[in-house]
């Protein structure tokens, strides 16, 4: 497994693969999560949680898609997309 402990900041689109593990807050423009995040996920755009995703923490984004089978425990704050 790929492990990142601490803050992860991605300037553009982030894809966290099935074997990816992040412990700490994640900041990205758009995020696709297939692996595991323990910490808040803050995105300027959309967030997609795949069926294999495990997210424990709050999510802030403009839109959220949670696939059947994904695990999510936290709050969601939806913001309006900036033009």
CSV table of N, CA, C and O in Angstrom, one decimal:
chain,number,residue,atom,x,y,z
A,1,UNK,N,0.8,-1.2,0.0
A,1,UNK,CA,0.0,0.0,0.0
A,1,UNK,C,0.9,1.2,0.0
A,1,UNK,O,1.9,1.3,0.6
A,2,UNK,N,0.4,2.2,-0.7
A,2,UNK,CA,1.1,3.5,-0.7
A,2,UNK,C,0.5,4.4,0.4
A,2,UNK,O,-0.7,4.6,0.5
A,3,UNK,N,1.3,4.9,1.3
A,3,UNK,CA,0.9,5.6,2.5
A,3,UNK,C,1.4,7.0,2.5
A,3,UNK,O,2.6,7.2,2.3
A,4,UNK,N,0.6,7.9,2.7
A,4,UNK,CA,1.0,9.3,2.9
A,4,UNK,C,0.4,9.8,4.3
A,4,UNK,O,-0.8,9.7,4.5
A,5,UNK,N,1.3,10.2,5.2
A,5,UNK,CA,0.8,10.8,6.5
A,5,UNK,C,1.1,12.2,6.5
A,5,UNK,O,2.2,12.7,6.2
A,6,UNK,N,0.1,13.0,6.8
A,6,UNK,CA,0.2,14.5,6.8
A,6,UNK,C,-0.6,15.1,5.7
A,6,UNK,O,-1.3,14.4,5.0
A,7,UNK,N,-0.5,16.4,5.5
A,7,UNK,CA,-1.3,17.1,4.5
A,7,UNK,C,-0.8,16.7,3.1
A,7,UNK,O,0.3,16.7,2.8
A,8,UNK,N,-1.8,16.5,2.2
A,8,UNK,CA,-1.5,16.2,0.8
A,8,UNK,C,-2.2,17.3,0.0
A,8,UNK,O,-3.5,17.4,0.1
A,9,UNK,N,-1.5,18.0,-0.8
A,9,UNK,CA,-2.0,19.1,-1.6
A,9,UNK,C,-1.7,18.8,-3.1
A,9,UNK,O,-0.5,18.5,-3.4
A,10,UNK,N,-2.8,18.7,-3.9
A,10,UNK,CA,-2.6,18.4,-5.3
A,10,UNK,C,-3.2,19.6,-6.1
A,10,UNK,O,-4.4,20.0,-5.9
A,11,UNK,N,-2.4,20.2,-6.9
A,11,UNK,CA,-2.8,21.4,-7.7
A,11,UNK,C,-3.9,21.2,-8.6
A,11,UNK,O,-4.8,22.1,-8.9
A,12,UNK,N,-4.0,20.0,-9.3
A,12,UNK,CA,-5.0,19.7,-10.3
A,12,UNK,C,-5.9,18.6,-9.8
A,12,UNK,O,-6.3,18.5,-8.7
A,13,UNK,N,-6.1,17.6,-10.7
A,13,UNK,CA,-7.0,16.5,-10.4
A,13,UNK,C,-6.2,15.4,-9.7
A,13,UNK,O,-5.0,15.1,-10.0
A,14,UNK,N,-6.8,14.8,-8.7
A,14,UNK,CA,-6.1,13.8,-7.9
A,14,UNK,C,-6.9,12.5,-8.1
A,14,UNK,O,-8.1,12.4,-8.0
A,15,UNK,N,-6.1,11.4,-8.3
A,15,UNK,CA,-6.7,10.1,-8.3
A,15,UNK,C,-5.9,9.3,-7.3
A,15,UNK,O,-4.7,9.1,-7.4
A,16,UNK,N,-6.7,8.8,-6.3
A,16,UNK,CA,-6.1,8.0,-5.2
A,16,UNK,C,-6.5,6.5,-5.6
A,16,UNK,O,-7.6,6.2,-5.5
A,17,UNK,N,-5.5,5.8,-6.0
A,17,UNK,CA,-5.8,4.4,-6.4
A,17,UNK,C,-6.2,3.5,-5.3
A,17,UNK,O,-6.1,3.8,-4.1
A,18,UNK,N,-6.6,2.3,-5.7
A,18,UNK,CA,-7.1,1.3,-4.8
A,18,UNK,C,-6.2,1.0,-3.6
A,18,UNK,O,-6.6,0.8,-2.5
A,19,UNK,N,-4.9,1.0,-3.9
A,19,UNK,CA,-3.9,0.7,-2.8
A,19,UNK,C,-3.4,2.0,-2.1
A,19,UNK,O,-2.5,1.9,-1.2
A,20,UNK,N,-3.9,3.1,-2.4
A,20,UNK,CA,-3.5,4.4,-1.8
A,20,UNK,C,-4.2,4.6,-0.4
A,20,UNK,O,-5.3,4.3,-0.2
A,21,UNK,N,-3.3,5.1,0.5
A,21,UNK,CA,-3.8,5.3,1.9
A,21,UNK,C,-3.3,6.7,2.3
A,21,UNK,O,-2.1,6.9,2.2
A,22,UNK,N,-4.2,7.6,2.7
A,22,UNK,CA,-3.8,8.9,3.2
A,22,UNK,C,-4.3,9.1,4.5
A,22,UNK,O,-5.5,8.9,4.8
A,23,UNK,N,-3.5,9.5,5.4
A,23,UNK,CA,-3.9,9.9,6.8
A,23,UNK,C,-3.5,11.4,7.0
A,23,UNK,O,-2.4,11.7,7.2
A,24,UNK,N,-4.6,12.2,6.9
A,24,UNK,CA,-4.4,13.6,7.0
A,24,UNK,C,-5.3,14.3,6.0
A,24,UNK,O,-5.9,13.7,5.2
A,25,UNK,N,-5.3,15.6,6.1
A,25,UNK,CA,-6.2,16.4,5.1
A,25,UNK,C,-5.7,16.3,3.7
A,25,UNK,O,-4.5,16.3,3.5
A,26,UNK,N,-6.6,16.3,2.8
A,26,UNK,CA,-6.3,16.3,1.3
A,26,UNK,C,-7.0,17.6,0.7
A,26,UNK,O,-8.2,17.8,0.9
A,27,UNK,N,-6.2,18.3,-0.1
A,27,UNK,CA,-6.6,19.4,-0.9
A,27,UNK,C,-6.4,19.2,-2.3
A,27,UNK,O,-5.3,18.9,-2.7
A,28,UNK,N,-7.4,19.3,-3.2
A,28,UNK,CA,-7.3,19.1,-4.6
A,28,UNK,C,-8.3,19.9,-5.3
A,28,UNK,O,-9.2,20.5,-4.8
A,29,UNK,N,-8.1,20.0,-6.7
A,29,UNK,CA,-9.1,20.6,-7.5
A,29,UNK,C,-10.3,19.7,-7.7
A,29,UNK,O,-11.5,20.1,-7.4
A,30,UNK,N,-10.1,18.5,-8.2
A,30,UNK,CA,-11.1,17.5,-8.4
A,30,UNK,C,-10.5,16.2,-7.9
A,30,UNK,O,-9.3,16.0,-8.0
A,31,UNK,N,-11.3,15.3,-7.2
A,31,UNK,CA,-10.7,14.1,-6.6
A,31,UNK,C,-11.5,12.9,-7.0
A,31,UNK,O,-12.7,12.9,-6.9
A,32,UNK,N,-10.8,11.8,-7.4
A,32,UNK,CA,-11.4,10.5,-7.5
A,32,UNK,C,-10.7,9.6,-6.5
A,32,UNK,O,-9.5,9.5,-6.5
A,33,UNK,N,-11.5,9.0,-5.6
A,33,UNK,CA,-10.9,8.2,-4.5
A,33,UNK,C,-11.3,6.7,-4.7
A,33,UNK,O,-12.5,6.4,-4.7
A,34,UNK,N,-10.3,5.9,-4.8
A,34,UNK,CA,-10.5,4.4,-4.9
A,34,UNK,C,-10.0,3.8,-3.7
A,34,UNK,O,-10.3,2.6,-3.4
A,35,UNK,N,-9.1,4.5,-3.0
A,35,UNK,CA,-8.4,3.9,-1.8
A,35,UNK,C,-9.0,4.5,-0.5
A,35,UNK,O,-10.2,4.7,-0.4
A,36,UNK,N,-8.1,4.8,0.5
A,36,UNK,CA,-8.5,5.1,1.8
A,36,UNK,C,-8.0,6.5,2.2
A,36,UNK,O,-6.8,6.8,2.1
A,37,UNK,N,-8.9,7.3,2.8
A,37,UNK,CA,-8.5,8.6,3.3
A,37,UNK,C,-9.1,8.7,4.7
A,37,UNK,O,-10.3,8.5,5.0
A,38,UNK,N,-8.2,9.0,5.7
A,38,UNK,CA,-8.6,9.3,7.1
A,38,UNK,C,-8.2,10.8,7.3
A,38,UNK,O,-7.1,11.1,7.5
A,39,UNK,N,-9.2,11.7,7.1
A,39,UNK,CA,-9.0,13.1,7.2
A,39,UNK,C,-9.9,13.8,6.3
A,39,UNK,O,-10.6,13.2,5.5
A,40,UNK,N,-10.0,15.1,6.4
A,40,UNK,CA,-10.9,15.9,5.5
A,40,UNK,C,-10.4,15.9,4.1
A,40,UNK,O,-9.2,15.9,3.8
A,41,UNK,N,-11.4,16.0,3.2
A,41,UNK,CA,-11.1,16.1,1.7
A,41,UNK,C,-11.7,17.4,1.3
A,41,UNK,O,-13.0,17.5,1.3
A,42,UNK,N,-10.9,18.4,0.8
A,42,UNK,CA,-11.4,19.7,0.4
A,42,UNK,C,-11.0,19.9,-1.0
A,42,UNK,O,-9.9,19.9,-1.4
A,43,UNK,N,-12.1,20.0,-1.9
A,43,UNK,CA,-11.9,20.2,-3.3
A,43,UNK,C,-12.6,21.4,-3.8
A,43,UNK,O,-13.7,21.7,-3.3
A,44,UNK,N,-12.0,22.1,-4.8
A,44,UNK,CA,-12.7,23.2,-5.5
A,44,UNK,C,-13.8,22.8,-6.4
A,44,UNK,O,-14.6,23.5,-6.8
A,45,UNK,N,-13.7,21.5,-6.9
A,45,UNK,CA,-14.6,20.9,-7.8
A,45,UNK,C,-15.3,19.7,-7.2
A,45,UNK,O,-15.6,19.7,-6.1
A,46,UNK,N,-15.4,18.7,-8.1
A,46,UNK,CA,-16.2,17.5,-7.7
A,46,UNK,C,-15.3,16.4,-7.0
A,46,UNK,O,-14.1,16.4,-7.1
A,47,UNK,N,-16.0,15.6,-6.3
A,47,UNK,CA,-15.4,14.4,-5.6
A,47,UNK,C,-16.2,13.2,-6.0
A,47,UNK,O,-17.4,13.2,-6.0
A,48,UNK,N,-15.4,12.1,-6.4
A,48,UNK,CA,-16.1,10.9,-6.8
A,48,UNK,C,-15.5,9.8,-5.9
A,48,UNK,O,-14.2,9.6,-5.8
A,49,UNK,N,-16.3,9.1,-5.1
A,49,UNK,CA,-15.9,8.0,-4.3
A,49,UNK,C,-16.3,6.7,-5.0
A,49,UNK,O,-17.4,6.4,-5.2
A,50,UNK,N,-15.3,5.9,-5.4
A,50,UNK,CA,-15.5,4.6,-6.1
A,50,UNK,C,-16.0,3.6,-5.1
A,50,UNK,O,-15.9,3.8,-3.9
A,51,UNK,N,-16.4,2.5,-5.6
A,51,UNK,CA,-17.0,1.4,-4.8
A,51,UNK,C,-15.9,0.9,-3.8
A,51,UNK,O,-16.3,0.4,-2.7
A,52,UNK,N,-14.6,1.0,-4.1
A,52,UNK,CA,-13.6,0.6,-3.2
A,52,UNK,C,-13.1,1.6,-2.2
A,52,UNK,O,-12.3,1.3,-1.3
A,53,UNK,N,-13.7,2.8,-2.3
A,53,UNK,CA,-13.2,3.9,-1.4
A,53,UNK,C,-13.6,3.8,0.0
A,53,UNK,O,-14.7,3.2,0.3
A,54,UNK,N,-12.8,4.2,0.9
A,54,UNK,CA,-13.1,4.3,2.4
A,54,UNK,C,-12.6,5.7,2.8
A,54,UNK,O,-11.4,5.9,2.9
A,55,UNK,N,-13.6,6.5,3.1
A,55,UNK,CA,-13.3,7.9,3.6
A,55,UNK,C,-13.9,8.1,4.9
A,55,UNK,O,-15.1,8.0,5.1
A,56,UNK,N,-13.0,8.5,5.9
A,56,UNK,CA,-13.5,8.9,7.2
A,56,UNK,C,-13.0,10.3,7.4
A,56,UNK,O,-11.8,10.6,7.6
A,57,UNK,N,-13.9,11.2,7.3
A,57,UNK,CA,-13.6,12.7,7.5
A,57,UNK,C,-14.6,13.5,6.7
A,57,UNK,O,-15.5,12.9,6.0
A,58,UNK,N,-14.6,14.8,6.8
A,58,UNK,CA,-15.5,15.6,6.2
A,58,UNK,C,-15.1,15.9,4.7
A,58,UNK,O,-13.9,15.9,4.4
A,59,UNK,N,-16.1,16.1,3.9
A,59,UNK,CA,-15.8,16.4,2.5
A,59,UNK,C,-16.4,17.8,2.1
A,59,UNK,O,-17.6,18.0,2.4
A,60,UNK,N,-15.6,18.6,1.4
A,60,UNK,CA,-16.1,19.9,0.9
A,60,UNK,C,-15.9,19.9,-0.6
A,60,UNK,O,-14.8,19.6,-1.0
A,61,UNK,N,-16.9,20.1,-1.4
A,61,UNK,CA,-16.8,20.1,-2.8
A,61,UNK,C,-18.0,20.7,-3.5
A,61,UNK,O,-19.0,21.1,-2.8
A,62,UNK,N,-18.0,20.8,-4.8
A,62,UNK,CA,-19.2,21.3,-5.5
A,62,UNK,C,-20.2,20.3,-5.9
A,62,UNK,O,-21.4,20.5,-6.0
A,63,UNK,N,-19.7,19.0,-6.0
A,63,UNK,CA,-20.6,17.9,-6.2
A,63,UNK,C,-19.9,16.6,-5.7
A,63,UNK,O,-18.7,16.5,-5.8
A,64,UNK,N,-20.8,15.7,-5.3
A,64,UNK,CA,-20.2,14.4,-4.7
A,64,UNK,C,-21.0,13.3,-5.2
A,64,UNK,O,-22.2,13.2,-5.2
A,65,UNK,N,-20.2,12.3,-5.8
A,65,UNK,CA,-20.8,11.0,-6.3
A,65,UNK,C,-20.2,9.9,-5.4
A,65,UNK,O,-19.0,9.7,-5.3
A,66,UNK,N,-21.1,9.1,-4.8
A,66,UNK,CA,-20.7,8.0,-4.0
A,66,UNK,C,-21.2,6.7,-4.6
A,66,UNK,O,-22.4,6.5,-4.7
A,67,UNK,N,-20.3,5.9,-5.1
A,67,UNK,CA,-20.7,4.6,-5.7
A,67,UNK,C,-21.2,3.6,-4.7
A,67,UNK,O,-20.8,3.7,-3.5
A,68,UNK,N,-22.0,2.7,-5.1
A,68,UNK,CA,-22.5,1.7,-4.2
A,68,UNK,C,-21.3,0.8,-3.8
A,68,UNK,O,-20.5,0.5,-4.6
A,69,UNK,N,-21.2,0.6,-2.5
A,69,UNK,CA,-20.1,-0.2,-1.9
A,69,UNK,C,-19.1,0.7,-1.2
A,69,UNK,O,-18.3,0.2,-0.5
A,70,UNK,N,-19.0,2.0,-1.6
A,70,UNK,CA,-18.1,2.9,-0.9
A,70,UNK,C,-18.5,3.1,0.5
A,70,UNK,O,-19.6,3.1,0.9
A,71,UNK,N,-17.4,3.3,1.4
A,71,UNK,CA,-17.7,3.6,2.8
A,71,UNK,C,-17.3,5.1,3.0
A,71,UNK,O,-16.3,5.6,2.6
A,72,UNK,N,-18.3,5.8,3.6
A,72,UNK,CA,-18.1,7.3,3.9
A,72,UNK,C,-18.7,7.6,5.2
A,72,UNK,O,-19.8,7.3,5.5
A,73,UNK,N,-17.9,8.1,6.1
A,73,UNK,CA,-18.3,8.5,7.5
A,73,UNK,C,-17.8,10.0,7.7
A,73,UNK,O,-16.6,10.2,7.9
A,74,UNK,N,-18.7,10.9,7.7
A,74,UNK,CA,-18.4,12.3,7.8
A,74,UNK,C,-19.5,13.2,7.4
A,74,UNK,O,-20.6,12.8,7.1
A,75,UNK,N,-19.2,14.5,7.4
A,75,UNK,CA,-20.2,15.5,6.9
A,75,UNK,C,-19.8,16.0,5.5
A,75,UNK,O,-18.6,15.9,5.1
A,76,UNK,N,-20.8,16.5,4.8
A,76,UNK,CA,-20.6,17.0,3.4
A,76,UNK,C,-21.0,18.5,3.5
A,76,UNK,O,-22.0,18.8,3.9
A,77,UNK,N,-20.1,19.3,2.9
A,77,UNK,CA,-20.4,20.7,2.7
A,77,UNK,C,-20.3,21.0,1.2
A,77,UNK,O,-19.2,20.8,0.6
A,78,UNK,N,-21.4,21.3,0.6
A,78,UNK,CA,-21.5,21.6,-0.8
A,78,UNK,C,-21.3,23.1,-1.0
A,78,UNK,O,-22.1,23.8,-0.4
A,79,UNK,N,-20.4,23.4,-1.9
A,79,UNK,CA,-20.2,24.8,-2.2
A,79,UNK,C,-20.6,25.1,-3.7
A,79,UNK,O,-20.6,24.1,-4.5
A,80,UNK,N,-20.9,26.3,-4.0
A,80,UNK,CA,-21.3,26.6,-5.4
A,80,UNK,C,-20.0,26.7,-6.2
A,80,UNK,O,-19.0,27.3,-5.8
A,81,UNK,N,-20.1,26.2,-7.4
A,81,UNK,CA,-18.9,26.2,-8.3
A,81,UNK,C,-18.7,27.7,-8.7
A,81,UNK,O,-19.6,28.4,-9.0
A,82,UNK,N,-17.4,28.1,-8.7
A,82,UNK,CA,-17.0,29.5,-9.1
A,82,UNK,C,-16.8,29.5,-10.6
A,82,UNK,O,-16.2,28.7,-11.1
A,83,UNK,N,-17.4,30.5,-11.2
A,83,UNK,CA,-17.3,30.6,-12.7
A,83,UNK,C,-16.1,31.4,-13.0
A,83,UNK,O,-15.5,32.2,-12.4
